Amino acid sequence: MEVIHTITALKMLLEPRKLAQQKIALVPTMGALHKGHVSLIKIAQQYADIVVCSIFVNPTQFTDPKDLEKYPRPLEHDIEMLQEAGCDFVFMPLVKEMYPAPEQWHIDLGNAEFLLEGEFRKGHYQGVTQIVKKLFDAVDPDLAFFGQKDFQQILMIRQMVAHFGLTLEIISCPIIREDDGLAMSSRNIHLSAEDRKNALVLNKALQYVKDHFNDYSIEELLQKAIDIINSTTGVELDYFTIANTDTLLPEYNKGAKQLIALVAAKVGETRLIDNMMLD
Ligand code: AMP
């Protein structure tokens, strides 16, 4: 496995592979890797000849400077994990490599940009799509892999891909959970023992909605889920919604094509998100 820090070096290494018609996959991450990230690498290996994993904590997508500052960066551990997973290239640029000069970025991501995460983290998806486009330009992958854990992010990236008419394929990968149901996240290491226990309520509420989908109306399911979360001390709910998977708008018709439950909450000082497909 090679670790690369510049776009020029990366392009030089990938060029002969492209000429040999090898398929290239990109797995963008911000590091602090866990089994969820590894699952993306493993899925990418099934689709492609070469897997590139990027590790870059992108400043333009952070809406809270403290969140950026305290974002975990265990680089040696990350490199070991990627080596073990059989990743081919790790792209770990410095901020000035990706942003040599300040850059204005604003593209039309549709109405869903301003819902859910977009409402609580204003401008977040402009930053996400900005860096993902730069990574796509650097790697020029045939396929890119993202986790369903960040469901809205995948929608926004698909919008960006359509906006620029890119031809790569975006693949959504399942959420990997701890044995007790907590969705794996780089932010989980910030949870105290108490928070860690309380955080389980997010999965519990999602699972309740999925298990009782046929028993109650959507309004009743939402109320039940919100009650489950609000009855846990130390957990402050930002949103719990049952939404249309295409628009992310709230959906109250159970007959609608595809529904997803999405949740975000602060557990202690740590903000977590999770979701579950309902049908
Ligand atoms: P991050 O490093 O948090 O930016 O995540 C990098 C990629 O890993 C994104 O596509 C995430 O959706 C994905 N990811 C994060 N957590 C999980 C998880 N628990 N299961 C599957 N994919 C995940």
PDB file of C-alpha atoms and ligand atoms in Angstrom:
ATOM      1  CA  MET A   1       0.000   0.000   0.000  1.00  0.00           C
ATOM      2  CA  GLU A   2       1.340   3.425  -0.901  1.00  0.00           C
ATOM      3  CA  VAL A   3       0.646   6.618   1.010  1.00  0.00           C
ATOM      4  CA  ILE A   4       0.493   9.691  -1.225  1.00  0.00           C
ATOM      5  CA  HIS A   5       0.282  13.337  -0.242  1.00  0.00           C
ATOM      6  CA  THR A   6       0.066  15.271  -3.517  1.00  0.00           C
ATOM      7  CA  ILE A   7      -2.336  15.280  -6.445  1.00  0.00           C
ATOM      8  CA  THR A   8       0.554  15.178  -8.936  1.00  0.00           C
ATOM      9  CA  ALA A   9       2.055  12.036  -7.364  1.00  0.00           C
ATOM     10  CA  LEU A  10      -1.365  10.406  -7.192  1.00  0.00           C
ATOM     11  CA  LYS A  11      -2.114  11.085 -10.865  1.00  0.00           C
ATOM     12  CA  MET A  12       1.317   9.731 -11.867  1.00  0.00           C
ATOM     13  CA  LEU A  13       0.716   6.494  -9.955  1.00  0.00           C
ATOM     14  CA  LEU A  14      -2.798   6.003 -11.302  1.00  0.00           C
ATOM     15  CA  GLU A  15      -2.044   6.887 -14.936  1.00  0.00           C
ATOM     16  CA  PRO A  16      -0.521   3.502 -15.939  1.00  0.00           C
ATOM     17  CA  ARG A  17      -3.420   1.682 -14.234  1.00  0.00           C
ATOM     18  CA  LYS A  18      -5.900   3.708 -16.233  1.00  0.00           C
ATOM     19  CA  LEU A  19      -4.011   3.016 -19.461  1.00  0.00           C
ATOM     20  CA  ALA A  20      -4.178  -0.684 -18.594  1.00  0.00           C
ATOM     21  CA  GLN A  21      -7.974  -0.213 -18.314  1.00  0.00           C
ATOM     22  CA  GLN A  22      -8.020  -1.100 -14.632  1.00  0.00           C
ATOM     23  CA  LYS A  23     -11.140   0.020 -12.741  1.00  0.00           C
ATOM     24  CA  ILE A  24     -10.443   2.535 -10.016  1.00  0.00           C
ATOM     25  CA  ALA A  25     -12.577   2.961  -6.897  1.00  0.00           C
ATOM     26  CA  LEU A  26     -12.455   5.869  -4.467  1.00  0.00           C
ATOM     27  CA  VAL A  27     -13.503   5.692  -0.812  1.00  0.00           C
ATOM     28  CA  PRO A  28     -13.435   9.222   0.644  1.00  0.00           C
ATOM     29  CA  THR A  29     -13.051   9.454   4.434  1.00  0.00           C
ATOM     30  CA  MET A  30     -12.023  11.882   7.126  1.00  0.00           C
ATOM     31  CA  GLY A  31      -9.971   9.234   8.918  1.00  0.00           C
ATOM     32  CA  ALA A  32     -10.387   7.919  12.473  1.00  0.00           C
ATOM     33  CA  LEU A  33     -11.285   4.748  10.677  1.00  0.00           C
ATOM     34  CA  HIS A  34     -13.532   2.003  12.025  1.00  0.00           C
ATOM     35  CA  LYS A  35     -15.181  -1.125  10.672  1.00  0.00           C
ATOM     36  CA  GLY A  36     -17.749   0.968   8.791  1.00  0.00           C
ATOM     37  CA  HIS A  37     -14.969   2.505   6.685  1.00  0.00           C
ATOM     38  CA  VAL A  38     -13.328  -0.900   6.223  1.00  0.00           C
ATOM     39  CA  SER A  39     -16.630  -2.296   4.933  1.00  0.00           C
ATOM     40  CA  LEU A  40     -16.590   0.377   2.210  1.00  0.00           C
ATOM     41  CA  ILE A  41     -13.055  -0.664   1.197  1.00  0.00           C
ATOM     42  CA  LYS A  42     -14.123  -4.318   1.107  1.00  0.00           C
ATOM     43  CA  ILE A  43     -17.170  -3.575  -1.060  1.00  0.00           C
ATOM     44  CA  ALA A  44     -15.059  -1.373  -3.351  1.00  0.00           C
ATOM     45  CA  GLN A  45     -12.611  -4.258  -3.835  1.00  0.00           C
ATOM     46  CA  GLN A  46     -15.454  -6.359  -5.240  1.00  0.00           C
ATOM     47  CA  TYR A  47     -16.170  -3.759  -7.931  1.00  0.00           C
ATOM     48  CA  ALA A  48     -12.734  -2.435  -8.852  1.00  0.00           C
ATOM     49  CA  ASP A  49      -9.109  -3.413  -9.533  1.00  0.00           C
ATOM     50  CA  ILE A  50      -7.587  -0.561  -7.543  1.00  0.00           C
ATOM     51  CA  VAL A  51      -8.978   0.998  -4.360  1.00  0.00           C
ATOM     52  CA  VAL A  52      -7.913   4.483  -3.328  1.00  0.00           C
ATOM     53  CA  CYS A  53      -8.924   5.643   0.153  1.00  0.00           C
ATOM     54  CA  SER A  54      -8.630   9.348   0.883  1.00  0.00           C
ATOM     55  CA  ILE A  55      -8.162  10.685   4.388  1.00  0.00           C
ATOM     56  CA  PHE A  56      -8.806  14.395   4.601  1.00  0.00           C
ATOM     57  CA  VAL A  57     -10.514  16.352   7.352  1.00  0.00           C
ATOM     58  CA  ASN A  58     -12.171  18.919   5.125  1.00  0.00           C
ATOM     59  CA  PRO A  59     -12.364  22.330   6.826  1.00  0.00           C
ATOM     60  CA  THR A  60     -15.028  23.746   4.484  1.00  0.00           C
ATOM     61  CA  GLN A  61     -17.714  21.297   5.625  1.00  0.00           C
ATOM     62  CA  PHE A  62     -17.388  22.057   9.346  1.00  0.00           C
ATOM     63  CA  THR A  63     -19.871  24.594  10.586  1.00  0.00           C
ATOM     64  CA  ASP A  64     -18.508  24.536  14.143  1.00  0.00           C
ATOM     65  CA  PRO A  65     -14.769  25.367  14.466  1.00  0.00           C
ATOM     66  CA  LYS A  66     -14.587  23.419  17.766  1.00  0.00           C
ATOM     67  CA  ASP A  67     -15.871  20.302  15.998  1.00  0.00           C
ATOM     68  CA  LEU A  68     -13.088  20.663  13.394  1.00  0.00           C
ATOM     69  CA  GLU A  69     -10.453  21.234  16.060  1.00  0.00           C
ATOM     70  CA  LYS A  70     -11.385  18.179  18.104  1.00  0.00           C
ATOM     71  CA  TYR A  71     -11.941  15.852  15.128  1.00  0.00           C
ATOM     72  CA  PRO A  72      -9.869  12.694  15.897  1.00  0.00           C
ATOM     73  CA  ARG A  73      -6.781  12.118  13.701  1.00  0.00           C
ATOM     74  CA  PRO A  74      -5.159   8.785  14.642  1.00  0.00           C
ATOM     75  CA  LEU A  75      -3.141   8.545  11.413  1.00  0.00           C
ATOM     76  CA  GLU A  76      -0.892   5.587  12.255  1.00  0.00           C
ATOM     77  CA  HIS A  77      -3.873   3.518  13.348  1.00  0.00           C
ATOM     78  CA  ASP A  78      -5.708   4.478  10.142  1.00  0.00           C
ATOM     79  CA  ILE A  79      -2.813   3.427   7.929  1.00  0.00           C
ATOM     80  CA  GLU A  80      -2.568   0.089   9.748  1.00  0.00           C
ATOM     81  CA  MET A  81      -6.288  -0.528   9.259  1.00  0.00           C
ATOM     82  CA  LEU A  82      -6.114   0.255   5.553  1.00  0.00           C
ATOM     83  CA  GLN A  83      -3.052  -1.943   5.113  1.00  0.00           C
ATOM     84  CA  GLU A  84      -4.875  -4.803   6.803  1.00  0.00           C
ATOM     85  CA  ALA A  85      -7.948  -4.216   4.616  1.00  0.00           C
ATOM     86  CA  GLY A  86      -5.785  -4.550   1.494  1.00  0.00           C
ATOM     87  CA  CYS A  87      -6.312  -0.978   0.291  1.00  0.00           C
ATOM     88  CA  ASP A  88      -3.974  -0.067  -2.613  1.00  0.00           C
ATOM     89  CA  PHE A  89      -3.417   3.686  -2.194  1.00  0.00           C
ATOM     90  CA  VAL A  90      -4.036   6.119   0.634  1.00  0.00           C
ATOM     91  CA  PHE A  91      -4.337   9.746  -0.418  1.00  0.00           C
ATOM     92  CA  MET A  92      -3.629  12.031   2.551  1.00  0.00           C
ATOM     93  CA  PRO A  93      -3.202  15.610   1.302  1.00  0.00           C
ATOM     94  CA  LEU A  94      -2.521  18.665   3.450  1.00  0.00           C
ATOM     95  CA  VAL A  95      -5.160  21.400   3.483  1.00  0.00           C
ATOM     96  CA  LYS A  96      -3.014  23.613   1.217  1.00  0.00           C
ATOM     97  CA  GLU A  97      -2.832  20.858  -1.387  1.00  0.00           C
ATOM     98  CA  MET A  98      -6.616  20.779  -1.709  1.00  0.00           C
ATOM     99  CA  TYR A  99      -7.138  24.510  -1.134  1.00  0.00           C
ATOM    100  CA  PRO A 100      -4.041  26.365  -2.431  1.00  0.00           C
ATOM    101  CA  ALA A 101      -6.103  29.575  -2.329  1.00  0.00           C
ATOM    102  CA  PRO A 102      -9.458  30.467  -0.748  1.00  0.00           C
ATOM    103  CA  GLU A 103     -12.181  29.394  -3.098  1.00  0.00           C
ATOM    104  CA  GLN A 104     -15.806  30.314  -3.462  1.00  0.00           C
ATOM    105  CA  TRP A 105     -18.010  27.304  -4.108  1.00  0.00           C
ATOM    106  CA  HIS A 106     -21.724  27.342  -4.517  1.00  0.00           C
ATOM    107  CA  ILE A 107     -23.721  24.969  -6.674  1.00  0.00           C
ATOM    108  CA  ASP A 108     -27.413  24.179  -6.822  1.00  0.00           C
ATOM    109  CA  LEU A 109     -27.977  21.033  -4.749  1.00  0.00           C
ATOM    110  CA  GLY A 110     -31.767  21.259  -4.820  1.00  0.00           C
ATOM    111  CA  ASN A 111     -34.187  21.778  -1.938  1.00  0.00           C
ATOM    112  CA  ALA A 112     -32.937  18.813   0.099  1.00  0.00           C
ATOM    113  CA  GLU A 113     -29.722  20.749   0.814  1.00  0.00           C
ATOM    114  CA  PHE A 114     -31.596  22.859   3.342  1.00  0.00           C
ATOM    115  CA  LEU A 115     -33.420  20.071   5.173  1.00  0.00           C
ATOM    116  CA  LEU A 116     -32.311  17.938   8.155  1.00  0.00           C
ATOM    117  CA  GLU A 117     -28.499  18.166   8.420  1.00  0.00           C
ATOM    118  CA  GLY A 118     -28.581  21.165   6.090  1.00  0.00           C
ATOM    119  CA  GLU A 119     -30.841  22.990   8.510  1.00  0.00           C
ATOM    120  CA  PHE A 120     -28.679  22.273  11.545  1.00  0.00           C
ATOM    121  CA  ARG A 121     -25.313  22.658   9.744  1.00  0.00           C
ATOM    122  CA  LYS A 122     -25.781  25.558   7.322  1.00  0.00           C
ATOM    123  CA  GLY A 123     -23.507  25.302   4.280  1.00  0.00           C
ATOM    124  CA  HIS A 124     -22.330  21.806   5.238  1.00  0.00           C
ATOM    125  CA  TYR A 125     -23.222  20.193   1.901  1.00  0.00           C
ATOM    126  CA  GLN A 126     -21.595  22.942  -0.123  1.00  0.00           C
ATOM    127  CA  GLY A 127     -18.362  22.048   1.701  1.00  0.00           C
ATOM    128  CA  VAL A 128     -18.924  18.307   1.293  1.00  0.00           C
ATOM    129  CA  THR A 129     -19.598  18.526  -2.442  1.00  0.00           C
ATOM    130  CA  GLN A 130     -16.675  20.941  -2.878  1.00  0.00           C
ATOM    131  CA  ILE A 131     -14.151  18.488  -1.449  1.00  0.00           C
ATOM    132  CA  VAL A 132     -15.707  15.422  -3.057  1.00  0.00           C
ATOM    133  CA  LYS A 133     -15.507  17.130  -6.479  1.00  0.00           C
ATOM    134  CA  LYS A 134     -11.832  17.934  -5.829  1.00  0.00           C
ATOM    135  CA  LEU A 135     -11.183  14.300  -4.851  1.00  0.00           C
ATOM    136  CA  PHE A 136     -13.024  13.100  -7.973  1.00  0.00           C
ATOM    137  CA  ASP A 137     -10.825  15.432 -10.068  1.00  0.00           C
ATOM    138  CA  ALA A 138      -7.665  14.144  -8.376  1.00  0.00           C
ATOM    139  CA  VAL A 139      -8.473  10.428  -8.645  1.00  0.00           C
ATOM    140  CA  ASP A 140     -10.834  10.331 -11.632  1.00  0.00           C
ATOM    141  CA  PRO A 141     -12.422   7.119 -10.295  1.00  0.00           C
ATOM    142  CA  ASP A 142     -14.821   4.824 -12.143  1.00  0.00           C
ATOM    143  CA  LEU A 143     -16.765   4.299  -8.931  1.00  0.00           C
ATOM    144  CA  ALA A 144     -16.995   6.003  -5.535  1.00  0.00           C
ATOM    145  CA  PHE A 145     -18.316   4.400  -2.344  1.00  0.00           C
ATOM    146  CA  PHE A 146     -20.232   6.140   0.433  1.00  0.00           C
ATOM    147  CA  GLY A 147     -22.043   4.916   3.549  1.00  0.00           C
ATOM    148  CA  GLN A 148     -25.821   4.996   3.913  1.00  0.00           C
ATOM    149  CA  LYS A 149     -25.035   6.230   7.444  1.00  0.00           C
ATOM    150  CA  ASP A 150     -24.764   9.686   5.823  1.00  0.00           C
ATOM    151  CA  PHE A 151     -27.871   9.231   3.698  1.00  0.00           C
ATOM    152  CA  GLN A 152     -28.413  12.901   2.877  1.00  0.00           C
ATOM    153  CA  GLN A 153     -24.737  13.218   1.908  1.00  0.00           C
ATOM    154  CA  ILE A 154     -25.205  10.576  -0.803  1.00  0.00           C
ATOM    155  CA  LEU A 155     -28.199  12.482  -2.214  1.00  0.00           C
ATOM    156  CA  MET A 156     -26.152  15.686  -2.274  1.00  0.00           C
ATOM    157  CA  ILE A 157     -23.204  13.975  -3.956  1.00  0.00           C
ATOM    158  CA  ARG A 158     -25.521  12.511  -6.591  1.00  0.00           C
ATOM    159  CA  GLN A 159     -26.839  16.065  -7.190  1.00  0.00           C
ATOM    160  CA  MET A 160     -23.281  17.356  -7.593  1.00  0.00           C
ATOM    161  CA  VAL A 161     -22.444  14.510  -9.993  1.00  0.00           C
ATOM    162  CA  ALA A 162     -25.532  15.362 -12.070  1.00  0.00           C
ATOM    163  CA  HIS A 163     -24.716  19.100 -11.926  1.00  0.00           C
ATOM    164  CA  PHE A 164     -21.293  18.521 -13.526  1.00  0.00           C
ATOM    165  CA  GLY A 165     -22.444  15.655 -15.756  1.00  0.00           C
ATOM    166  CA  LEU A 166     -19.828  13.295 -14.266  1.00  0.00           C
ATOM    167  CA  THR A 167     -19.941   9.716 -15.463  1.00  0.00           C
ATOM    168  CA  LEU A 168     -18.660   7.859 -12.403  1.00  0.00           C
ATOM    169  CA  GLU A 169     -20.923   5.522 -10.443  1.00  0.00           C
ATOM    170  CA  ILE A 170     -21.890   6.327  -6.852  1.00  0.00           C
ATOM    171  CA  ILE A 171     -22.442   3.256  -4.685  1.00  0.00           C
ATOM    172  CA  SER A 172     -24.293   3.390  -1.367  1.00  0.00           C
ATOM    173  CA  CYS A 173     -23.097   0.873   1.248  1.00  0.00           C
ATOM    174  CA  PRO A 174     -24.965  -0.484   4.324  1.00  0.00           C
ATOM    175  CA  ILE A 175     -24.563   0.954   7.828  1.00  0.00           C
ATOM    176  CA  ILE A 176     -22.198  -1.052  10.021  1.00  0.00           C
ATOM    177  CA  ARG A 177     -23.255  -1.155  13.672  1.00  0.00           C
ATOM    178  CA  GLU A 178     -21.712  -2.211  16.976  1.00  0.00           C
ATOM    179  CA  ASP A 179     -23.144  -5.457  18.396  1.00  0.00           C
ATOM    180  CA  ASP A 180     -25.604  -3.473  20.515  1.00  0.00           C
ATOM    181  CA  GLY A 181     -26.906  -1.504  17.505  1.00  0.00           C
ATOM    182  CA  LEU A 182     -25.023   1.802  17.779  1.00  0.00           C
ATOM    183  CA  ALA A 183     -24.021   2.962  14.297  1.00  0.00           C
ATOM    184  CA  MET A 184     -20.234   3.107  14.065  1.00  0.00           C
ATOM    185  CA  SER A 185     -18.914   6.662  13.812  1.00  0.00           C
ATOM    186  CA  SER A 186     -15.565   8.400  14.235  1.00  0.00           C
ATOM    187  CA  ARG A 187     -17.333  10.638  16.731  1.00  0.00           C
ATOM    188  CA  ASN A 188     -18.255   7.746  19.063  1.00  0.00           C
ATOM    189  CA  ILE A 189     -14.858   8.007  20.782  1.00  0.00           C
ATOM    190  CA  HIS A 190     -15.994  11.314  22.260  1.00  0.00           C
ATOM    191  CA  LEU A 191     -18.849   9.537  24.114  1.00  0.00           C
ATOM    192  CA  SER A 192     -18.406   9.025  27.859  1.00  0.00           C
ATOM    193  CA  ALA A 193     -19.467   5.624  29.270  1.00  0.00           C
ATOM    194  CA  GLU A 194     -22.806   7.189  30.208  1.00  0.00           C
ATOM    195  CA  ASP A 195     -23.249   8.802  26.756  1.00  0.00           C
ATOM    196  CA  ARG A 196     -22.363   5.514  25.090  1.00  0.00           C
ATOM    197  CA  LYS A 197     -25.272   3.816  26.898  1.00  0.00           C
ATOM    198  CA  ASN A 198     -27.653   6.710  26.182  1.00  0.00           C
ATOM    199  CA  ALA A 199     -26.669   6.783  22.486  1.00  0.00           C
ATOM    200  CA  LEU A 200     -28.331   3.384  21.999  1.00  0.00           C
ATOM    201  CA  VAL A 201     -31.693   5.132  22.122  1.00  0.00           C
ATOM    202  CA  LEU A 202     -31.225   6.384  18.542  1.00  0.00           C
ATOM    203  CA  ASN A 203     -31.060   2.875  17.111  1.00  0.00           C
ATOM    204  CA  LYS A 204     -33.799   1.783  19.505  1.00  0.00           C
ATOM    205  CA  ALA A 205     -36.205   4.464  18.238  1.00  0.00           C
ATOM    206  CA  LEU A 206     -35.414   3.712  14.577  1.00  0.00           C
ATOM    207  CA  GLN A 207     -35.863  -0.012  15.147  1.00  0.00           C
ATOM    208  CA  TYR A 208     -39.154   0.607  16.959  1.00  0.00           C
ATOM    209  CA  VAL A 209     -40.496   2.483  13.944  1.00  0.00           C
ATOM    210  CA  LYS A 210     -39.343  -0.237  11.563  1.00  0.00           C
ATOM    211  CA  ASP A 211     -40.756  -3.070  13.708  1.00  0.00           C
ATOM    212  CA  HIS A 212     -44.125  -1.333  14.245  1.00  0.00           C
ATOM    213  CA  PHE A 213     -44.469   0.164  10.782  1.00  0.00           C
ATOM    214  CA  ASN A 214     -47.600  -1.845  10.028  1.00  0.00           C
ATOM    215  CA  ASP A 215     -49.198  -1.268  13.444  1.00  0.00           C
ATOM    216  CA  TYR A 216     -49.523   2.535  13.622  1.00  0.00           C
ATOM    217  CA  SER A 217     -49.962   5.660  11.522  1.00  0.00           C
ATOM    218  CA  ILE A 218     -46.845   7.670  10.656  1.00  0.00           C
ATOM    219  CA  GLU A 219     -47.904  10.403  13.087  1.00  0.00           C
ATOM    220  CA  GLU A 220     -48.179   7.814  15.890  1.00  0.00           C
ATOM    221  CA  LEU A 221     -44.850   6.229  14.974  1.00  0.00           C
ATOM    222  CA  LEU A 222     -43.121   9.622  15.048  1.00  0.00           C
ATOM    223  CA  GLN A 223     -44.642  10.465  18.418  1.00  0.00           C
ATOM    224  CA  LYS A 224     -43.560   7.125  19.855  1.00  0.00           C
ATOM    225  CA  ALA A 225     -39.990   7.503  18.540  1.00  0.00           C
ATOM    226  CA  ILE A 226     -39.716  11.064  19.834  1.00  0.00           C
ATOM    227  CA  ASP A 227     -41.045   9.947  23.252  1.00  0.00           C
ATOM    228  CA  ILE A 228     -38.474   7.103  23.383  1.00  0.00           C
ATOM    229  CA  ILE A 229     -35.641   9.550  22.717  1.00  0.00           C
ATOM    230  CA  ASN A 230     -36.898  12.373  24.916  1.00  0.00           C
ATOM    231  CA  SER A 231     -37.277  10.009  27.869  1.00  0.00           C
ATOM    232  CA  THR A 232     -33.500   9.419  27.859  1.00  0.00           C
ATOM    233  CA  THR A 233     -31.574  11.946  29.928  1.00  0.00           C
ATOM    234  CA  GLY A 234     -28.475  13.397  28.295  1.00  0.00           C
ATOM    235  CA  VAL A 235     -29.935  13.081  24.783  1.00  0.00           C
ATOM    236  CA  GLU A 236     -31.124  16.232  23.040  1.00  0.00           C
ATOM    237  CA  LEU A 237     -33.088  15.543  19.858  1.00  0.00           C
ATOM    238  CA  ASP A 238     -32.462  17.701  16.757  1.00  0.00           C
ATOM    239  CA  TYR A 239     -34.873  15.822  14.510  1.00  0.00           C
ATOM    240  CA  PHE A 240     -36.597  12.505  14.001  1.00  0.00           C
ATOM    241  CA  THR A 241     -38.381  12.240  10.682  1.00  0.00           C
ATOM    242  CA  ILE A 242     -39.952   9.731   8.356  1.00  0.00           C
ATOM    243  CA  ALA A 243     -39.161  10.976   4.889  1.00  0.00           C
ATOM    244  CA  ASN A 244     -39.315  10.267   1.195  1.00  0.00           C
ATOM    245  CA  THR A 245     -35.911   8.850   0.148  1.00  0.00           C
ATOM    246  CA  ASP A 246     -35.740  11.057  -2.968  1.00  0.00           C
ATOM    247  CA  THR A 247     -36.784  14.430  -1.568  1.00  0.00           C
ATOM    248  CA  LEU A 248     -36.156  13.974   2.184  1.00  0.00           C
ATOM    249  CA  LEU A 249     -39.473  15.752   2.736  1.00  0.00           C
ATOM    250  CA  PRO A 250     -41.621  14.391   5.580  1.00  0.00           C
ATOM    251  CA  GLU A 251     -43.975  11.685   4.365  1.00  0.00           C
ATOM    252  CA  TYR A 252     -47.261  10.813   6.056  1.00  0.00           C
ATOM    253  CA  ASN A 253     -48.555   8.367   3.479  1.00  0.00           C
ATOM    254  CA  LYS A 254     -47.520   4.822   4.347  1.00  0.00           C
ATOM    255  CA  GLY A 255     -48.220   3.717   0.800  1.00  0.00           C
ATOM    256  CA  ALA A 256     -45.474   6.030  -0.529  1.00  0.00           C
ATOM    257  CA  LYS A 257     -42.790   4.357  -2.625  1.00  0.00           C
ATOM    258  CA  GLN A 258     -39.746   4.319  -0.377  1.00  0.00           C
ATOM    259  CA  LEU A 259     -39.531   5.655   3.152  1.00  0.00           C
ATOM    260  CA  ILE A 260     -36.637   6.228   5.506  1.00  0.00           C
ATOM    261  CA  ALA A 261     -36.503   7.227   9.172  1.00  0.00           C
ATOM    262  CA  LEU A 262     -33.693   9.649   9.994  1.00  0.00           C
ATOM    263  CA  VAL A 263     -32.548  10.918  13.367  1.00  0.00           C
ATOM    264  CA  ALA A 264     -29.996  13.382  14.734  1.00  0.00           C
ATOM    265  CA  ALA A 265     -29.369  14.142  18.390  1.00  0.00           C
ATOM    266  CA  LYS A 266     -26.746  15.488  20.741  1.00  0.00           C
ATOM    267  CA  VAL A 267     -25.658  12.787  23.160  1.00  0.00           C
ATOM    268  CA  GLY A 268     -23.757  14.612  25.896  1.00  0.00           C
ATOM    269  CA  GLU A 269     -21.540  16.924  23.859  1.00  0.00           C
ATOM    270  CA  THR A 270     -21.452  14.714  20.759  1.00  0.00           C
ATOM    271  CA  ARG A 271     -23.838  15.079  17.854  1.00  0.00           C
ATOM    272  CA  LEU A 272     -24.799  11.744  16.262  1.00  0.00           C
ATOM    273  CA  ILE A 273     -26.898  10.806  13.226  1.00  0.00           C
ATOM    274  CA  ASP A 274     -28.459   7.526  12.172  1.00  0.00           C
ATOM    275  CA  ASN A 275     -31.168   6.238   9.834  1.00  0.00           C
ATOM    276  CA  MET A 276     -33.082   3.142   8.761  1.00  0.00           C
ATOM    277  CA  MET A 277     -34.933   2.202   5.569  1.00  0.00           C
ATOM    278  CA  LEU A 278     -38.548   1.322   6.370  1.00  0.00           C
ATOM    279  CA  ASP A 279     -39.748  -0.698   3.433  1.00  0.00           C
TER     280      ASP A 279
HETATM  281  P1  AMP B   1     -16.403   9.953   7.432  1.00  0.00           P
HETATM  282  O1  AMP B   1     -14.993   9.559   7.673  1.00  0.00           O
HETATM  283  O2  AMP B   1     -17.234  10.034   8.657  1.00  0.00           O
HETATM  284  O3  AMP B   1     -16.521  11.159   6.531  1.00  0.00           O
HETATM  285  O4  AMP B   1     -17.037   8.758   6.614  1.00  0.00           O
HETATM  286  C1  AMP B   1     -16.456   8.310   5.426  1.00  0.00           C
HETATM  287  C2  AMP B   1     -17.408   7.375   4.746  1.00  0.00           C
HETATM  288  O5  AMP B   1     -17.675   6.274   5.597  1.00  0.00           O
HETATM  289  C3  AMP B   1     -18.766   8.040   4.439  1.00  0.00           C
HETATM  290  O6  AMP B   1     -19.219   7.609   3.173  1.00  0.00           O
HETATM  291  C4  AMP B   1     -19.637   7.498   5.558  1.00  0.00           C
HETATM  292  O7  AMP B   1     -21.004   7.455   5.222  1.00  0.00           O
HETATM  293  C5  AMP B   1     -19.066   6.108   5.731  1.00  0.00           C
HETATM  294  N1  AMP B   1     -19.414   5.583   7.059  1.00  0.00           N
HETATM  295  C6  AMP B   1     -19.288   6.212   8.243  1.00  0.00           C
HETATM  296  N2  AMP B   1     -19.766   5.439   9.244  1.00  0.00           N
HETATM  297  C7  AMP B   1     -20.217   4.287   8.660  1.00  0.00           C
HETATM  298  C8  AMP B   1     -20.831   3.115   9.154  1.00  0.00           C
HETATM  299  N3  AMP B   1     -21.099   2.944  10.445  1.00  0.00           N
HETATM  300  N4  AMP B   1     -21.150   2.141   8.267  1.00  0.00           N
HETATM  301  C9  AMP B   1     -20.898   2.302   6.950  1.00  0.00           C
HETATM  302  N5  AMP B   1     -20.319   3.400   6.416  1.00  0.00           N
HETATM  303  C10 AMP B   1     -19.982   4.388   7.258  1.00  0.00           C
END
